[in-house]
Amino acid sequence: MRIGAFLNYAGGFAETVAELADYEKAGLDIVFVPEAYSYDAVSQLGYLAAKTERLQLASGILQIYTRTPTLTAMTAAGLDYVSGGRFVLGLGASGPQVIEGWHGVPYDAPLGRTREIIDICRSVWRRDRLEYDGRHYQVPLPAGQGTGLGKPLKLINHPVRERIPIVVAALGPKNVAMAAELAEGWEPIFYFPERAAQAWGEPLAAGTAKRDPALPPLDVIAQAGLAIGEGTEGLRDLSRPLLALYIGGMGARGRNFYNDLARRFGYEAEAQAIQDAYLDGRKDEAAALVPASLVAGTSLIGPRSFVAERIAALRESGITTLNVAPLAATHPERVALIEQIRELAS
């Protein structure tokens, strides 16, 4: 089981990168750099490539609507080059609030667009002369559109790898099935191992049945807050506002992917109550309504025996990469947590 982390630079990017060197020595395998509506991920990943030696570097995630498919492929090839073959391309659709509200482009056909982007990226990395006639993307631009001067091109540079690993962030059944069919990795959110099968078992099986045998086994990536020790259980409540935000506030009624996930986990009434409270502006109440079992089941916070049990449950349910957020007041304590989780996961 690989140990990873999301880059959290709330305290300063340079300081966080300096800490990563110690995490790398402590056994961290991969770091994911987010891109929501803050700084772009690509410039930070390039900086990280120069400041690390062994760590794999992943976008977590690049939104599929914000770059052309060929620019996504070029960017991934460039990051793989400057990192010496350590890049992982994380892709995701994000949601209409960000895509339409921040980028000003329609949020449409996430499944079809992701599938075509994966096809185009792999064609670019193989240095095919790119000709793609998809439903959502046509390259070169078809006759009758534009100047008519476009012609098929291929990537000038020879990529470090012609098959850069692709991880798809997906929650809905169709997207999960597509990730299991096409991608090297799948990244869900709020992963609850005991309830993962009822939420995603069928689509994972359907996608795996169509999977190219040449692909490696699907890398399944979970995320969890991490604190190990007696008396740490209270730190689990730190996740309540985030869970409430996603389940209650990320989208409108009837169009919230995270609320749908909570329902598939078996929390139908709770998901409704959280959304009602959050959308009514009662955010503290929404956080208090998040079930304690969901808070505990998606965390790695508690005595060492509890954390060991959770790792066993995660492994049994199919997790192969574990992204952790070390919760401690000092850098040495956070490094010690990485060392402990590395030991437990081994």
mmCIF file of C-alpha atoms in Angstrom:
data_model
loop_
_atom_site.group_PDB
_atom_site.id
_atom_site.type_symbol
_atom_site.label_atom_id
_atom_site.label_comp_id
_atom_site.label_asym_id
_atom_site.label_seq_id
_atom_site.Cartn_x
_atom_site.Cartn_y
_atom_site.Cartn_z
ATOM 1 C CA MET A 1 0.000 0.000 0.000
ATOM 2 C CA ARG A 2 1.465 3.330 -1.086
ATOM 3 C CA ILE A 3 1.294 6.249 1.322
ATOM 4 C CA GLY A 4 0.386 9.594 -0.173
ATOM 5 C CA ALA A 5 -0.703 13.054 0.881
ATOM 6 C CA PHE A 6 -2.508 16.043 -0.521
ATOM 7 C CA LEU A 7 -0.429 19.187 -0.582
ATOM 8 C CA ASN A 8 -1.830 21.536 2.028
ATOM 9 C CA TYR A 9 -0.122 24.896 1.746
ATOM 10 C CA ALA A 10 -2.419 26.988 3.914
ATOM 11 C CA GLY A 11 0.613 27.897 5.997
ATOM 12 C CA GLY A 12 2.767 28.793 2.984
ATOM 13 C CA PHE A 13 3.836 26.925 -0.121
ATOM 14 C CA ALA A 14 7.601 27.153 0.391
ATOM 15 C CA GLU A 15 7.296 25.927 3.970
ATOM 16 C CA THR A 16 5.114 23.016 2.913
ATOM 17 C CA VAL A 17 7.556 21.987 0.185
ATOM 18 C CA ALA A 18 10.413 22.077 2.694
ATOM 19 C CA GLU A 19 8.412 19.714 4.906
ATOM 20 C CA LEU A 20 7.868 17.339 1.994
ATOM 21 C CA ALA A 21 11.557 16.468 1.912
ATOM 22 C CA ASP A 22 11.229 15.069 5.431
ATOM 23 C CA TYR A 23 8.006 13.247 4.530
ATOM 24 C CA GLU A 24 9.818 11.696 1.574
ATOM 25 C CA LYS A 25 12.540 10.404 3.902
ATOM 26 C CA ALA A 26 9.869 9.131 6.300
ATOM 27 C CA GLY A 27 8.320 6.955 3.610
ATOM 28 C CA LEU A 28 5.815 9.103 1.729
ATOM 29 C CA ASP A 29 5.395 7.730 -1.807
ATOM 30 C CA ILE A 30 3.225 10.251 -3.659
ATOM 31 C CA VAL A 31 1.885 13.780 -3.244
ATOM 32 C CA PHE A 32 -1.273 15.136 -4.894
ATOM 33 C CA VAL A 33 -1.583 18.824 -5.772
ATOM 34 C CA PRO A 34 -5.180 20.114 -5.976
ATOM 35 C CA GLU A 35 -6.581 22.582 -8.453
ATOM 36 C CA ALA A 36 -10.009 23.919 -7.531
ATOM 37 C CA TYR A 37 -10.178 27.697 -7.865
ATOM 38 C CA SER A 38 -6.937 28.589 -6.147
ATOM 39 C CA TYR A 39 -3.445 28.646 -7.685
ATOM 40 C CA ASP A 40 -3.010 26.358 -10.657
ATOM 41 C CA ALA A 41 -1.574 22.930 -9.936
ATOM 42 C CA VAL A 42 0.890 22.786 -12.822
ATOM 43 C CA SER A 43 3.282 25.529 -11.689
ATOM 44 C CA GLN A 44 3.428 23.989 -8.221
ATOM 45 C CA LEU A 45 4.030 20.490 -9.593
ATOM 46 C CA GLY A 46 6.950 21.820 -11.653
ATOM 47 C CA TYR A 47 8.418 23.391 -8.529
ATOM 48 C CA LEU A 48 7.966 20.138 -6.613
ATOM 49 C CA ALA A 49 9.722 18.210 -9.376
ATOM 50 C CA ALA A 50 12.824 20.298 -8.778
ATOM 51 C CA LYS A 51 12.642 19.993 -4.986
ATOM 52 C CA THR A 52 12.060 16.234 -4.619
ATOM 53 C CA GLU A 53 13.901 13.131 -5.781
ATOM 54 C CA ARG A 54 11.790 10.028 -5.287
ATOM 55 C CA LEU A 55 8.217 11.210 -4.663
ATOM 56 C CA GLN A 56 5.657 10.590 -7.346
ATOM 57 C CA LEU A 57 3.807 13.804 -8.199
ATOM 58 C CA ALA A 58 0.127 13.798 -9.100
ATOM 59 C CA SER A 59 -2.434 16.360 -10.113
ATOM 60 C CA GLY A 60 -5.354 16.044 -7.785
ATOM 61 C CA ILE A 61 -7.145 16.864 -10.057
ATOM 62 C CA LEU A 62 -6.882 18.755 -13.350
ATOM 63 C CA GLN A 63 -10.434 19.640 -14.343
ATOM 64 C CA ILE A 64 -11.381 18.265 -17.747
ATOM 65 C CA TYR A 65 -13.138 21.438 -18.941
ATOM 66 C CA THR A 66 -10.323 23.927 -18.321
ATOM 67 C CA ARG A 67 -7.740 22.774 -20.886
ATOM 68 C CA THR A 68 -8.002 21.317 -24.362
ATOM 69 C CA PRO A 69 -7.301 17.572 -24.444
ATOM 70 C CA THR A 70 -4.038 18.136 -26.307
ATOM 71 C CA LEU A 71 -2.883 20.770 -23.800
ATOM 72 C CA THR A 72 -3.652 18.326 -20.998
ATOM 73 C CA ALA A 73 -1.533 15.720 -22.790
ATOM 74 C CA MET A 74 1.307 18.204 -23.417
ATOM 75 C CA THR A 75 1.212 19.355 -19.791
ATOM 76 C CA ALA A 76 1.371 15.800 -18.481
ATOM 77 C CA ALA A 77 4.264 14.965 -20.812
ATOM 78 C CA GLY A 78 6.097 18.112 -19.705
ATOM 79 C CA LEU A 79 5.639 17.378 -16.011
ATOM 80 C CA ASP A 80 6.725 13.784 -16.549
ATOM 81 C CA TYR A 81 9.840 15.104 -18.296
ATOM 82 C CA VAL A 82 10.903 17.605 -15.621
ATOM 83 C CA SER A 83 10.234 15.051 -12.865
ATOM 84 C CA GLY A 84 12.145 12.232 -14.538
ATOM 85 C CA GLY A 85 9.084 10.054 -15.069
ATOM 86 C CA ARG A 86 7.396 10.629 -11.711
ATOM 87 C CA PHE A 87 4.145 12.289 -12.796
ATOM 88 C CA VAL A 88 0.622 10.883 -12.467
ATOM 89 C CA LEU A 89 -2.183 12.623 -14.353
ATOM 90 C CA GLY A 90 -5.202 13.010 -12.110
ATOM 91 C CA LEU A 91 -8.327 14.031 -14.029
ATOM 92 C CA GLY A 92 -11.800 14.912 -12.845
ATOM 93 C CA ALA A 93 -14.947 16.720 -13.866
ATOM 94 C CA SER A 94 -15.223 18.872 -10.727
ATOM 95 C CA GLY A 95 -18.782 20.244 -10.568
ATOM 96 C CA PRO A 96 -20.998 22.845 -12.217
ATOM 97 C CA GLN A 97 -20.476 25.392 -9.452
ATOM 98 C CA VAL A 98 -16.760 25.624 -10.236
ATOM 99 C CA ILE A 99 -16.815 24.918 -13.970
ATOM 100 C CA GLU A 100 -19.649 27.285 -14.828
ATOM 101 C CA GLY A 101 -19.210 29.714 -11.953
ATOM 102 C CA TRP A 102 -15.439 30.150 -12.100
ATOM 103 C CA HIS A 103 -14.419 29.109 -15.619
ATOM 104 C CA GLY A 104 -17.574 30.199 -17.401
ATOM 105 C CA VAL A 105 -17.932 27.121 -19.588
ATOM 106 C CA PRO A 106 -20.862 24.675 -19.692
ATOM 107 C CA TYR A 107 -20.690 21.609 -17.469
ATOM 108 C CA ASP A 108 -21.821 18.931 -19.883
ATOM 109 C CA ALA A 109 -21.118 15.292 -20.749
ATOM 110 C CA PRO A 110 -18.470 14.618 -18.068
ATOM 111 C CA LEU A 111 -18.396 10.898 -18.827
ATOM 112 C CA GLY A 112 -18.024 11.223 -22.581
ATOM 113 C CA ARG A 113 -15.492 14.031 -22.340
ATOM 114 C CA THR A 114 -13.309 12.139 -19.871
ATOM 115 C CA ARG A 115 -13.299 9.049 -22.079
ATOM 116 C CA GLU A 116 -12.269 11.061 -25.141
ATOM 117 C CA ILE A 117 -9.605 13.023 -23.253
ATOM 118 C CA ILE A 118 -8.006 9.761 -22.096
ATOM 119 C CA ASP A 119 -7.960 8.490 -25.690
ATOM 120 C CA ILE A 120 -6.420 11.724 -26.972
ATOM 121 C CA CYS A 121 -3.786 11.900 -24.231
ATOM 122 C CA ARG A 122 -2.567 8.389 -24.930
ATOM 123 C CA SER A 123 -2.470 9.067 -28.662
ATOM 124 C CA VAL A 124 -0.385 12.223 -28.070
ATOM 125 C CA TRP A 125 2.035 10.381 -25.785
ATOM 126 C CA ARG A 126 2.506 7.651 -28.427
ATOM 127 C CA ARG A 127 3.383 10.478 -30.823
ATOM 128 C CA ASP A 128 0.643 9.497 -33.229
ATOM 129 C CA ARG A 129 -0.171 12.062 -35.865
ATOM 130 C CA LEU A 130 -3.296 13.224 -34.089
ATOM 131 C CA GLU A 131 -6.581 12.720 -35.895
ATOM 132 C CA TYR A 132 -9.532 12.318 -33.575
ATOM 133 C CA ASP A 133 -13.199 12.375 -34.511
ATOM 134 C CA GLY A 134 -15.104 12.141 -31.285
ATOM 135 C CA ARG A 135 -18.495 13.313 -30.198
ATOM 136 C CA HIS A 136 -17.058 16.076 -28.036
ATOM 137 C CA TYR A 137 -13.618 16.703 -29.553
ATOM 138 C CA GLN A 138 -12.536 16.800 -33.188
ATOM 139 C CA VAL A 139 -8.852 17.262 -33.953
ATOM 140 C CA PRO A 140 -7.953 18.828 -36.354
ATOM 141 C CA LEU A 141 -10.963 21.118 -36.508
ATOM 142 C CA PRO A 142 -13.388 19.729 -39.127
ATOM 143 C CA ALA A 143 -13.899 21.270 -42.539
ATOM 144 C CA GLY A 144 -16.290 24.167 -42.411
ATOM 145 C CA GLN A 145 -15.057 25.299 -39.010
ATOM 146 C CA GLY A 146 -12.296 27.819 -38.450
ATOM 147 C CA THR A 147 -9.906 28.772 -41.262
ATOM 148 C CA GLY A 148 -9.626 25.301 -42.758
ATOM 149 C CA LEU A 149 -5.829 25.412 -42.363
ATOM 150 C CA GLY A 150 -5.546 22.897 -39.512
ATOM 151 C CA LYS A 151 -3.637 19.701 -40.220
ATOM 152 C CA PRO A 152 -2.751 16.612 -38.174
ATOM 153 C CA LEU A 153 0.345 17.089 -36.012
ATOM 154 C CA LYS A 154 2.282 14.971 -33.571
ATOM 155 C CA LEU A 155 4.100 15.879 -30.375
ATOM 156 C CA ILE A 156 7.541 17.286 -31.207
ATOM 157 C CA ASN A 157 9.289 15.863 -28.167
ATOM 158 C CA HIS A 158 9.665 12.190 -27.359
ATOM 159 C CA PRO A 159 7.940 11.725 -23.969
ATOM 160 C CA VAL A 160 9.766 10.053 -21.104
ATOM 161 C CA ARG A 161 6.908 7.528 -21.074
ATOM 162 C CA GLU A 162 4.314 6.889 -23.725
ATOM 163 C CA ARG A 163 1.889 5.697 -21.034
ATOM 164 C CA ILE A 164 1.714 8.194 -18.178
ATOM 165 C CA PRO A 165 -0.569 6.808 -15.440
ATOM 166 C CA ILE A 166 -4.028 8.355 -15.414
ATOM 167 C CA VAL A 167 -6.130 8.550 -12.265
ATOM 168 C CA VAL A 168 -9.802 9.489 -12.585
ATOM 169 C CA ALA A 169 -11.680 11.072 -9.694
ATOM 170 C CA ALA A 170 -15.183 9.625 -9.912
ATOM 171 C CA LEU A 171 -18.210 9.088 -7.676
ATOM 172 C CA GLY A 172 -21.220 8.256 -9.830
ATOM 173 C CA PRO A 173 -21.753 4.672 -11.004
ATOM 174 C CA LYS A 174 -21.158 5.375 -14.714
ATOM 175 C CA ASN A 175 -18.011 7.411 -14.059
ATOM 176 C CA VAL A 176 -16.669 4.778 -11.681
ATOM 177 C CA ALA A 177 -17.275 2.045 -14.251
ATOM 178 C CA MET A 178 -15.457 4.126 -16.859
ATOM 179 C CA ALA A 179 -12.489 4.670 -14.511
ATOM 180 C CA ALA A 180 -12.268 0.935 -13.800
ATOM 181 C CA GLU A 181 -12.345 0.216 -17.526
ATOM 182 C CA LEU A 182 -9.866 2.798 -18.819
ATOM 183 C CA ALA A 183 -7.672 4.358 -16.142
ATOM 184 C CA GLU A 184 -4.632 3.229 -14.191
ATOM 185 C CA GLY A 185 -6.190 4.576 -11.003
ATOM 186 C CA TRP A 186 -9.494 5.580 -9.422
ATOM 187 C CA GLU A 187 -9.859 8.250 -6.761
ATOM 188 C CA PRO A 188 -13.129 8.342 -4.820
ATOM 189 C CA ILE A 189 -13.839 10.727 -1.951
ATOM 190 C CA PHE A 190 -15.005 10.046 1.616
ATOM 191 C CA TYR A 191 -14.038 6.396 1.263
ATOM 192 C CA PHE A 192 -15.829 4.212 3.835
ATOM 193 C CA PRO A 193 -14.411 0.689 3.368
ATOM 194 C CA GLU A 194 -17.279 -1.192 4.992
ATOM 195 C CA ARG A 195 -19.803 0.558 2.736
ATOM 196 C CA ALA A 196 -17.722 0.894 -0.416
ATOM 197 C CA ALA A 197 -19.114 -2.251 -2.037
ATOM 198 C CA GLN A 198 -22.731 -1.112 -1.717
ATOM 199 C CA ALA A 199 -21.827 2.271 -3.226
ATOM 200 C CA TRP A 200 -19.430 1.204 -5.974
ATOM 201 C CA GLY A 201 -19.192 -2.600 -6.168
ATOM 202 C CA GLU A 202 -21.376 -3.098 -9.240
ATOM 203 C CA PRO A 203 -19.874 -0.322 -11.395
ATOM 204 C CA LEU A 204 -16.333 -1.385 -10.454
ATOM 205 C CA ALA A 205 -17.102 -4.947 -11.502
ATOM 206 C CA ALA A 206 -18.735 -3.787 -14.749
ATOM 207 C CA GLY A 207 -15.766 -1.598 -15.658
ATOM 208 C CA THR A 208 -13.197 -4.210 -14.700
ATOM 209 C CA ALA A 209 -14.907 -6.749 -16.979
ATOM 210 C CA LYS A 210 -14.155 -4.450 -19.948
ATOM 211 C CA ARG A 211 -10.637 -3.555 -18.819
ATOM 212 C CA ASP A 212 -7.755 -3.999 -21.249
ATOM 213 C CA PRO A 213 -5.569 -6.857 -19.933
ATOM 214 C CA ALA A 214 -2.527 -4.731 -20.812
ATOM 215 C CA LEU A 215 -3.482 -2.260 -18.086
ATOM 216 C CA PRO A 216 -2.119 -2.852 -14.572
ATOM 217 C CA PRO A 217 -4.509 -3.650 -11.720
ATOM 218 C CA LEU A 218 -6.591 -0.622 -10.801
ATOM 219 C CA ASP A 219 -4.901 1.612 -8.220
ATOM 220 C CA VAL A 220 -7.643 2.614 -5.761
ATOM 221 C CA ILE A 221 -6.868 5.761 -3.773
ATOM 222 C CA ALA A 222 -8.481 6.659 -0.451
ATOM 223 C CA GLN A 223 -8.086 9.787 1.687
ATOM 224 C CA ALA A 224 -8.250 10.141 5.444
ATOM 225 C CA GLY A 225 -7.204 12.385 8.291
ATOM 226 C CA LEU A 226 -4.436 10.823 10.387
ATOM 227 C CA ALA A 227 -3.741 10.998 14.111
ATOM 228 C CA ILE A 228 -2.455 8.070 16.158
ATOM 229 C CA GLY A 229 -2.635 7.912 19.932
ATOM 230 C CA GLU A 230 -4.856 7.649 22.970
ATOM 231 C CA GLY A 231 -7.250 10.560 23.341
ATOM 232 C CA THR A 232 -7.067 11.661 19.704
ATOM 233 C CA GLU A 233 -10.650 10.695 18.871
ATOM 234 C CA GLY A 234 -11.857 14.274 19.285
ATOM 235 C CA LEU A 235 -9.835 15.246 16.222
ATOM 236 C CA ARG A 236 -12.281 13.291 14.081
ATOM 237 C CA ASP A 237 -14.733 16.155 14.444
ATOM 238 C CA LEU A 238 -12.401 18.348 12.389
ATOM 239 C CA SER A 239 -13.804 16.624 9.311
ATOM 240 C CA ARG A 240 -17.422 17.493 10.131
ATOM 241 C CA PRO A 241 -17.476 20.963 8.484
ATOM 242 C CA LEU A 242 -15.929 19.551 5.288
ATOM 243 C CA LEU A 243 -18.348 16.623 5.152
ATOM 244 C CA ALA A 244 -21.247 19.013 5.756
ATOM 245 C CA LEU A 245 -19.995 21.364 3.032
ATOM 246 C CA TYR A 246 -19.842 18.600 0.444
ATOM 247 C CA ILE A 247 -22.950 16.639 1.452
ATOM 248 C CA GLY A 248 -24.981 19.770 2.109
ATOM 249 C CA GLY A 249 -23.632 22.585 0.004
ATOM 250 C CA MET A 250 -21.763 21.287 -3.057
ATOM 251 C CA GLY A 251 -24.571 21.635 -5.563
ATOM 252 C CA ALA A 252 -28.289 22.242 -5.622
ATOM 253 C CA ARG A 253 -31.020 19.983 -4.304
ATOM 254 C CA GLY A 254 -31.218 16.983 -6.587
ATOM 255 C CA ARG A 255 -27.824 17.771 -8.169
ATOM 256 C CA ASN A 256 -25.242 17.082 -5.475
ATOM 257 C CA PHE A 257 -22.953 14.135 -6.221
ATOM 258 C CA TYR A 258 -21.679 13.974 -2.632
ATOM 259 C CA ASN A 259 -25.175 13.957 -1.185
ATOM 260 C CA ASP A 260 -25.971 11.087 -3.549
ATOM 261 C CA LEU A 261 -22.899 9.223 -2.263
ATOM 262 C CA ALA A 262 -23.970 9.622 1.372
ATOM 263 C CA ARG A 263 -27.335 8.162 0.406
ATOM 264 C CA ARG A 264 -25.649 5.198 -1.299
ATOM 265 C CA PHE A 265 -23.686 4.671 1.917
ATOM 266 C CA GLY A 266 -27.079 4.215 3.628
ATOM 267 C CA TYR A 267 -27.488 7.687 5.135
ATOM 268 C CA GLU A 268 -30.593 8.765 3.212
ATOM 269 C CA ALA A 269 -32.343 10.651 6.020
ATOM 270 C CA GLU A 270 -29.127 12.126 7.356
ATOM 271 C CA ALA A 271 -28.081 13.351 3.909
ATOM 272 C CA GLN A 272 -31.424 15.111 3.499
ATOM 273 C CA ALA A 273 -31.200 16.732 6.931
ATOM 274 C CA ILE A 274 -27.611 17.901 6.355
ATOM 275 C CA GLN A 275 -28.530 19.439 3.007
ATOM 276 C CA ASP A 276 -31.625 21.170 4.418
ATOM 277 C CA ALA A 277 -29.621 22.696 7.255
ATOM 278 C CA TYR A 278 -26.685 23.723 5.088
ATOM 279 C CA LEU A 279 -28.725 25.333 2.331
ATOM 280 C CA ASP A 280 -30.759 27.183 4.964
ATOM 281 C CA GLY A 281 -27.528 28.723 6.262
ATOM 282 C CA ARG A 282 -27.345 26.585 9.439
ATOM 283 C CA LYS A 283 -23.859 25.303 8.751
ATOM 284 C CA ASP A 284 -22.927 24.437 12.342
ATOM 285 C CA GLU A 285 -26.106 22.414 12.654
ATOM 286 C CA ALA A 286 -25.338 20.657 9.369
ATOM 287 C CA ALA A 287 -21.890 19.697 10.678
ATOM 288 C CA ALA A 288 -23.393 18.355 13.900
ATOM 289 C CA LEU A 289 -25.793 16.219 11.858
ATOM 290 C CA VAL A 290 -23.000 14.308 10.096
ATOM 291 C CA PRO A 291 -23.263 10.746 11.495
ATOM 292 C CA ALA A 292 -20.523 9.768 13.920
ATOM 293 C CA SER A 293 -20.148 6.436 12.113
ATOM 294 C CA LEU A 294 -19.384 8.256 8.845
ATOM 295 C CA VAL A 295 -16.882 10.529 10.583
ATOM 296 C CA ALA A 296 -15.076 7.583 12.193
ATOM 297 C CA GLY A 297 -15.360 5.266 9.188
ATOM 298 C CA THR A 298 -13.624 7.716 6.863
ATOM 299 C CA SER A 299 -10.805 8.574 9.266
ATOM 300 C CA LEU A 300 -7.539 7.166 10.575
ATOM 301 C CA ILE A 301 -7.799 8.913 13.913
ATOM 302 C CA GLY A 302 -7.586 7.048 17.196
ATOM 303 C CA PRO A 303 -5.396 4.650 19.161
ATOM 304 C CA ARG A 304 -2.804 2.666 17.219
ATOM 305 C CA SER A 305 -5.010 -0.446 17.368
ATOM 306 C CA PHE A 306 -7.920 1.467 15.801
ATOM 307 C CA VAL A 307 -5.748 2.814 12.989
ATOM 308 C CA ALA A 308 -4.337 -0.669 12.340
ATOM 309 C CA GLU A 309 -7.883 -2.037 12.089
ATOM 310 C CA ARG A 310 -8.881 0.715 9.669
ATOM 311 C CA ILE A 311 -5.857 0.029 7.456
ATOM 312 C CA ALA A 312 -6.793 -3.655 7.392
ATOM 313 C CA ALA A 313 -10.351 -2.761 6.378
ATOM 314 C CA LEU A 314 -9.094 -0.420 3.673
ATOM 315 C CA ARG A 315 -6.741 -3.046 2.284
ATOM 316 C CA GLU A 316 -9.445 -5.731 2.333
ATOM 317 C CA SER A 317 -11.819 -3.449 0.410
ATOM 318 C CA GLY A 318 -9.238 -2.889 -2.325
ATOM 319 C CA ILE A 319 -7.348 0.274 -1.394
ATOM 320 C CA THR A 320 -3.815 0.357 -2.788
ATOM 321 C CA THR A 321 -2.864 3.999 -2.158
ATOM 322 C CA LEU A 322 -3.677 5.767 1.087
ATOM 323 C CA ASN A 323 -3.619 9.556 1.127
ATOM 324 C CA VAL A 324 -3.295 10.913 4.640
ATOM 325 C CA ALA A 325 -3.531 14.333 6.227
ATOM 326 C CA PRO A 326 -1.309 14.243 9.344
ATOM 327 C CA LEU A 327 -2.998 16.136 12.180
ATOM 328 C CA ALA A 328 -0.365 17.379 14.600
ATOM 329 C CA ALA A 329 0.812 20.721 15.893
ATOM 330 C CA THR A 330 4.475 20.486 14.880
ATOM 331 C CA HIS A 331 6.400 19.349 11.844
ATOM 332 C CA PRO A 332 8.375 16.641 13.723
ATOM 333 C CA GLU A 333 5.090 15.202 14.997
ATOM 334 C CA ARG A 334 3.678 15.124 11.475
ATOM 335 C CA VAL A 335 6.805 13.389 10.194
ATOM 336 C CA ALA A 336 6.446 10.832 12.998
ATOM 337 C CA LEU A 337 2.860 10.170 11.859
ATOM 338 C CA ILE A 338 4.062 9.462 8.322
ATOM 339 C CA GLU A 339 6.641 7.046 9.731
ATOM 340 C CA GLN A 340 3.981 5.289 11.831
ATOM 341 C CA ILE A 341 1.460 4.937 9.018
ATOM 342 C CA ARG A 342 4.216 3.671 6.710
ATOM 343 C CA GLU A 343 5.073 1.032 9.298
ATOM 344 C CA LEU A 344 1.439 0.027 9.855
ATOM 345 C CA ALA A 345 0.686 -0.132 6.137
ATOM 346 C CA SER A 346 3.715 -2.347 5.543
#
